[in-house]
mmCIF file of C-alpha atoms in Angstrom:
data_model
loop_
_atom_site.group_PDB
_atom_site.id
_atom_site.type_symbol
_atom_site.label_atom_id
_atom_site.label_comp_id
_atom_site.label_asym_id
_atom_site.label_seq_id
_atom_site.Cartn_x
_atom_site.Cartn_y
_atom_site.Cartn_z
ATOM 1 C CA UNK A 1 -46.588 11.102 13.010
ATOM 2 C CA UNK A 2 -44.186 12.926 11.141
ATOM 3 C CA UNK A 3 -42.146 14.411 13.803
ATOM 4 C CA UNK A 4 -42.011 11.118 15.755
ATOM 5 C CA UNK A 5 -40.443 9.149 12.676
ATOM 6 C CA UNK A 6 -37.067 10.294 13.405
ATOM 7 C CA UNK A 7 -37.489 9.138 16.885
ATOM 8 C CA UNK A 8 -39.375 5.787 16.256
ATOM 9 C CA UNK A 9 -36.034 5.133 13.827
ATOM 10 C CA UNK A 10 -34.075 5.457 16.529
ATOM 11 C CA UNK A 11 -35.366 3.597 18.597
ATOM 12 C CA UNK A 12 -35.492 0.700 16.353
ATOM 13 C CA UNK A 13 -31.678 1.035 15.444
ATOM 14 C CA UNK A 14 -30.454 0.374 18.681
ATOM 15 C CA UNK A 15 -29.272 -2.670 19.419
ATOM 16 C CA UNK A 16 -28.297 -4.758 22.948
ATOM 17 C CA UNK A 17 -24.674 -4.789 23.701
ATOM 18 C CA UNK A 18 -23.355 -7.874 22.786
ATOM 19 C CA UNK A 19 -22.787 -10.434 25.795
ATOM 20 C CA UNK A 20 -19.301 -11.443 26.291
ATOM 21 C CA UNK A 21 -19.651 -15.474 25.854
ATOM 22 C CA UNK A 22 -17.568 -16.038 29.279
ATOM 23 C CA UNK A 23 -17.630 -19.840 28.885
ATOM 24 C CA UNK A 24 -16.253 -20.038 25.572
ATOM 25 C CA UNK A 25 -12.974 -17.706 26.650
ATOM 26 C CA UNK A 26 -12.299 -19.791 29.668
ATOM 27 C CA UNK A 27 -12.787 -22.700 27.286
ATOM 28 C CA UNK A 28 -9.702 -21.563 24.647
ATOM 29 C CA UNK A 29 -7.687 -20.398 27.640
ATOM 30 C CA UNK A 30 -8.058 -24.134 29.375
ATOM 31 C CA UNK A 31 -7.254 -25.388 26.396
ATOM 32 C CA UNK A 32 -3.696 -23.044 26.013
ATOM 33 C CA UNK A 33 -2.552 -23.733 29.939
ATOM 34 C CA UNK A 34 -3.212 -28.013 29.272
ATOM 35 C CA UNK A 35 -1.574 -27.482 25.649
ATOM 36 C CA UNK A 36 1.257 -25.703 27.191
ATOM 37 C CA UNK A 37 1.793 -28.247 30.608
ATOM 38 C CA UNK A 38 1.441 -30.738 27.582
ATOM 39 C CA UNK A 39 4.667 -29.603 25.789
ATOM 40 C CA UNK A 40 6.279 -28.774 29.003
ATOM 41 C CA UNK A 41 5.634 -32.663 29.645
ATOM 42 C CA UNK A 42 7.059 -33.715 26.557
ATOM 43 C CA UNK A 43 10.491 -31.594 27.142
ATOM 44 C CA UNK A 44 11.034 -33.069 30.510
ATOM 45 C CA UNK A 45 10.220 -36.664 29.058
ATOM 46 C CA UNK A 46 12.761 -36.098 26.125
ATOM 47 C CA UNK A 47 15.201 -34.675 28.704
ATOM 48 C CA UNK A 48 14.957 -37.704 31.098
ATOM 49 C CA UNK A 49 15.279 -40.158 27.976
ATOM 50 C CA UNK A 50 18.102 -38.797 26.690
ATOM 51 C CA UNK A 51 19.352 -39.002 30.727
ATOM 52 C CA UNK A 52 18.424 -42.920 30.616
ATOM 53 C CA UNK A 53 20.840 -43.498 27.342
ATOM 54 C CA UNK A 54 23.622 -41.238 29.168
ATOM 55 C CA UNK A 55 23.765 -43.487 32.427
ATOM 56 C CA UNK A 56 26.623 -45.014 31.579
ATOM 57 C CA UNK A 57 28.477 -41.662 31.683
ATOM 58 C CA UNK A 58 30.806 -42.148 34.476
ATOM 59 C CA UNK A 59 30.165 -39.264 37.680
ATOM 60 C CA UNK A 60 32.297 -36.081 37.461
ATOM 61 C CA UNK A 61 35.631 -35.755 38.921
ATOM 62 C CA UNK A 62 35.884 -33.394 42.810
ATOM 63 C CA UNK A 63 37.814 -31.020 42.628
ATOM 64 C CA UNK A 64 41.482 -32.458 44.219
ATOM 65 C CA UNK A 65 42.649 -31.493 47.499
ATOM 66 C CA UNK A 66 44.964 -28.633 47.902
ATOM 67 C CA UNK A 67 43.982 -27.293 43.954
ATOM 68 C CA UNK A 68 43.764 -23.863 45.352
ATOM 69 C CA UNK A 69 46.948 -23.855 46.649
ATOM 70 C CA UNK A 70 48.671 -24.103 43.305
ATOM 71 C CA UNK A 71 49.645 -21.325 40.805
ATOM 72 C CA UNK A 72 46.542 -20.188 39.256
ATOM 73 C CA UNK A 73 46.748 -19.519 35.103
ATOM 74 C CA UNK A 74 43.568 -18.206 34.360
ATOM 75 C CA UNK A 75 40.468 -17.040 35.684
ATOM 76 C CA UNK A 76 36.987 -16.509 34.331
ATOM 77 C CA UNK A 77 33.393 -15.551 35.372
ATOM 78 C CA UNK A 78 30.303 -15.735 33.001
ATOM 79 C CA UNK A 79 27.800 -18.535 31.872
ATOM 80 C CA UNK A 80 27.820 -22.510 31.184
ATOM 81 C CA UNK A 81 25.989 -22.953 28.322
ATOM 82 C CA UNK A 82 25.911 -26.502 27.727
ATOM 83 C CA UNK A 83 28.112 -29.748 26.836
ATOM 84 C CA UNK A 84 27.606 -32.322 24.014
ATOM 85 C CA UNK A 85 29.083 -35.167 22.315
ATOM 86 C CA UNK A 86 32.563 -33.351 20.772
ATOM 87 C CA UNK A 87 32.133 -32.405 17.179
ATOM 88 C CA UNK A 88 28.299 -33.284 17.517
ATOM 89 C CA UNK A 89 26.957 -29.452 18.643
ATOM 90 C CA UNK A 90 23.334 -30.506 18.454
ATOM 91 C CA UNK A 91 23.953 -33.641 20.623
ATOM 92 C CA UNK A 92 23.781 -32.323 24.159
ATOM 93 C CA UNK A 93 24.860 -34.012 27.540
ATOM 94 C CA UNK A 94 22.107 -34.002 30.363
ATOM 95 C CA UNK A 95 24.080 -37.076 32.414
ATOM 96 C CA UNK A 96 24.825 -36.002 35.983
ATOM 97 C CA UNK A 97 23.913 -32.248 35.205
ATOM 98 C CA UNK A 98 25.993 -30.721 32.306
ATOM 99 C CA UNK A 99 23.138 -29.958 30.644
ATOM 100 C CA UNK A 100 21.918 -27.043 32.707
ATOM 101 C CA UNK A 101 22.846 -23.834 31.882
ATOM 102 C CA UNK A 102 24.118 -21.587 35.360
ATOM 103 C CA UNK A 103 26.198 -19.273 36.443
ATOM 104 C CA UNK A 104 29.695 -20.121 36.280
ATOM 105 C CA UNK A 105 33.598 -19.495 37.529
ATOM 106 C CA UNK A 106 36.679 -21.125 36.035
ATOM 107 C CA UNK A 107 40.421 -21.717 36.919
ATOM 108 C CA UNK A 108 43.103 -23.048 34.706
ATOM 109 C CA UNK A 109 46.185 -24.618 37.010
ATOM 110 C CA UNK A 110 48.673 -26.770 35.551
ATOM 111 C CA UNK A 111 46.633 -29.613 37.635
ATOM 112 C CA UNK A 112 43.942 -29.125 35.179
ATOM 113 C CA UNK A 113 40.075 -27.079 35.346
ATOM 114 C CA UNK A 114 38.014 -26.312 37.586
ATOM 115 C CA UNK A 115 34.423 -25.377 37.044
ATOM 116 C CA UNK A 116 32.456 -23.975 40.041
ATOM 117 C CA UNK A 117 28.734 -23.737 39.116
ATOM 118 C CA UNK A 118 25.651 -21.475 40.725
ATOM 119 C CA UNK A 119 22.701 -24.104 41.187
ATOM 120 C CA UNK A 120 24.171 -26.658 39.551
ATOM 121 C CA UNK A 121 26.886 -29.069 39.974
ATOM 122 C CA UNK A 122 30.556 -28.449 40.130
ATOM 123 C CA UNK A 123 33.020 -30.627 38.395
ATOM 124 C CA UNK A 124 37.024 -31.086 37.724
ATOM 125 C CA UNK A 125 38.744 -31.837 34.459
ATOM 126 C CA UNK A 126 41.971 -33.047 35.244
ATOM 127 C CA UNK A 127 45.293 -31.847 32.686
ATOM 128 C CA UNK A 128 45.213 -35.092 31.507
ATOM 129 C CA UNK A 129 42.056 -35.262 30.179
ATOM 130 C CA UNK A 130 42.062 -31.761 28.708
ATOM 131 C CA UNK A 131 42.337 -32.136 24.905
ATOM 132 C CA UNK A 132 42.356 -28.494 23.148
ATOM 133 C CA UNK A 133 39.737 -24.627 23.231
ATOM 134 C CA UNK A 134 38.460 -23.244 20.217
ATOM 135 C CA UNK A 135 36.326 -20.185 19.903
ATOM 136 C CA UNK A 136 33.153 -21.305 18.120
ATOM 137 C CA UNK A 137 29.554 -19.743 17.803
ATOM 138 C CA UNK A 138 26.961 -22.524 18.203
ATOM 139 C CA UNK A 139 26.175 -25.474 20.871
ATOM 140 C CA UNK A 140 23.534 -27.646 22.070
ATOM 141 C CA UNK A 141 21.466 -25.500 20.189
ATOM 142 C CA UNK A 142 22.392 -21.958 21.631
ATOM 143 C CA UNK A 143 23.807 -19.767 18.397
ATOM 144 C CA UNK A 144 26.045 -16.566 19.192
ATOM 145 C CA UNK A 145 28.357 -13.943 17.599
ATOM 146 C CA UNK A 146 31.273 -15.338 15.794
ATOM 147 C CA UNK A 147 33.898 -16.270 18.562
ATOM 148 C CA UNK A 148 30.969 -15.828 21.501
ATOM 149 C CA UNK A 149 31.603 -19.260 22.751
ATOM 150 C CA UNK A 150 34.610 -20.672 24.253
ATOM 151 C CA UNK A 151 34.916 -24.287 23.599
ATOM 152 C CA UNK A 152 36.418 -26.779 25.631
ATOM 153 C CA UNK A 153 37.116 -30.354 24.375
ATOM 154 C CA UNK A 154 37.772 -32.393 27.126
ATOM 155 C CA UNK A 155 37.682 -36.559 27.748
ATOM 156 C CA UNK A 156 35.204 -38.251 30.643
ATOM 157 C CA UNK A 157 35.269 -42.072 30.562
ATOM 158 C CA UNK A 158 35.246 -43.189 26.921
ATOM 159 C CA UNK A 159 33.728 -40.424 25.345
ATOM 160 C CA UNK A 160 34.735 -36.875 23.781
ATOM 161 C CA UNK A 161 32.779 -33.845 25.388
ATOM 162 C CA UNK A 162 32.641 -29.954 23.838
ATOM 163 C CA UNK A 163 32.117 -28.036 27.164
ATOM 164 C CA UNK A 164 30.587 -24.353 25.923
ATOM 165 C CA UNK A 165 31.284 -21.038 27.907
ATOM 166 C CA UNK A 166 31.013 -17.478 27.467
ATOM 167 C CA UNK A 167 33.050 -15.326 29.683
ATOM 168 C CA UNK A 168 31.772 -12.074 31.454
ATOM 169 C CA UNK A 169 34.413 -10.447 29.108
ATOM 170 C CA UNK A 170 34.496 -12.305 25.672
ATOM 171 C CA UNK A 171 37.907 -10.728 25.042
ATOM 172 C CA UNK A 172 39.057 -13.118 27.381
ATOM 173 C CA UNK A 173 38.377 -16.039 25.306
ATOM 174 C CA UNK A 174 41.487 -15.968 23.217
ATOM 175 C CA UNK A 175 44.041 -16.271 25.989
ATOM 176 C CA UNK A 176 41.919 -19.455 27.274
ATOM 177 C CA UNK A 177 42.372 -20.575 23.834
ATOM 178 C CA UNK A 178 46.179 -20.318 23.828
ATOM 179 C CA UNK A 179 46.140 -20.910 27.698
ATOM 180 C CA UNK A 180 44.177 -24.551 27.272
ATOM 181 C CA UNK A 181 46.111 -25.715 23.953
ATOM 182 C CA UNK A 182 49.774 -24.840 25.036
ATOM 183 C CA UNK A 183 48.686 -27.439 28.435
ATOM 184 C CA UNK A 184 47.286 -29.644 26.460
ATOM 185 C CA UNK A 185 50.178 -29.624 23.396
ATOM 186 C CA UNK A 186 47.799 -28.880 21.210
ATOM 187 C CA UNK A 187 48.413 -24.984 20.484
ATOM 188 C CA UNK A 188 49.548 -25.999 17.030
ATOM 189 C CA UNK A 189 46.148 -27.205 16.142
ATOM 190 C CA UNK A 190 43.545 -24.686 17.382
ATOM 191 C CA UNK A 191 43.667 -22.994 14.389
ATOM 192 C CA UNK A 192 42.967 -25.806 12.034
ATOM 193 C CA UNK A 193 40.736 -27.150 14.727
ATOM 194 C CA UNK A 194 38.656 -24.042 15.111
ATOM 195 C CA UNK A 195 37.974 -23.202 11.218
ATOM 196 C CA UNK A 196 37.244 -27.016 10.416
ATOM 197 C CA UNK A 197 34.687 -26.427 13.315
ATOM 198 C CA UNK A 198 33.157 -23.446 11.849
ATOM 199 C CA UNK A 199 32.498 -24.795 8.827
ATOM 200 C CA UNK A 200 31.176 -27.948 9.949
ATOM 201 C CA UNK A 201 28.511 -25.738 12.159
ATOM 202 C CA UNK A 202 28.079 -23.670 8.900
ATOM 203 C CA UNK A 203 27.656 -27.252 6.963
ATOM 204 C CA UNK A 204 24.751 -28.312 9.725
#
């Protein structure tokens, strides 16, 4: 009996592998996939609400016939970030889609902008309605480098709109600055414009 102790202990230290309790895995990862369509849900509710109390956003401007016959000031390729309510950079614009982020390609006549958009849709600001570009870090949520966004103020029916972009080439920005604010007569104010901007984004 001696020299089968060892191997009786043995024998009664081994154990069963644990089973792996399938049902209660699939359970938690059910649970994740309905938790996440849930809040997916919710977004695109909150998105088509805040669509509802924009309706009365009047439809973006064509581009005009013959606009790319005239002299061309400036150019730029990079991204659309977003557009809100002017001076409101939490308070985005969804109305008639400015408030999907794409691919995008501007150009700066004397007639006024015109922003070509990948996926999305494109849309004219006329010289007229123009009102000044600031460089700016923050919009509709989306925070950069100091100076990463350019920011375009420009007027759509009755209401102020901060248009956000970020060129290919951020170096770029600055002339679009000076570019937007000498058509618009308001290159005297950019600078004022742009630090009581920062602050107020600091302030929020």
């Amino acid at each position: 009996m001696t020299t089968l102790n060892p191997l009786y202990q043995l024998a009664a230290e081994e154990k069963s592998a644990e089973v792996t309790d399938w049902s209660a895995r699939i359970s938690w990862v059910l649970g994740l996939l309905v938790l996440i369509a849930f809040v997916y849900w919710l977004m695109r509710q909150g998105w088509k609400w805040r669509g509802s109390l924009q309706s009365g956003l009047p439809e973006l401007t064509a581009t005009p016939e013959g606009f790319a016959d005239g002299e061309k000031l400036l150019t730029l390729t990079g991204r659309y970030h977003a557009s809100t309510t002017a001076g409101q950079w939490l308070d985005r614009i969804v109305a008639h889609g400015l408030g999907t982020r794409s691919r995008v390609e501007l150009t700066l006549t004397a007639q006024g902008l015109d922003v070509v958009r990948t996926g999305a849709a494109d849309f004219f600001v006329p010289a007229a309605a123009l009102r000044e570009a600031r460089l700016d870090k923050a919009l509709a949520g989306k925070v950069l480098p100091e100076g990463g966004l350019l920011v375009i103020t420009w007027e759509h029916g009755d209401r102020l709109i901060d248009s956000g972009f970020r060129s290919d080439r951020a170096a770029e920005h600055q002339a679009w600055v000076d570019a937007v604010n000498h058509l618009t007569g308001a290159a005297g104010d950019h600078l004022t414009s742009t630090t009581t901007s920062t602050t107020e984004g600091t302030a929020r």
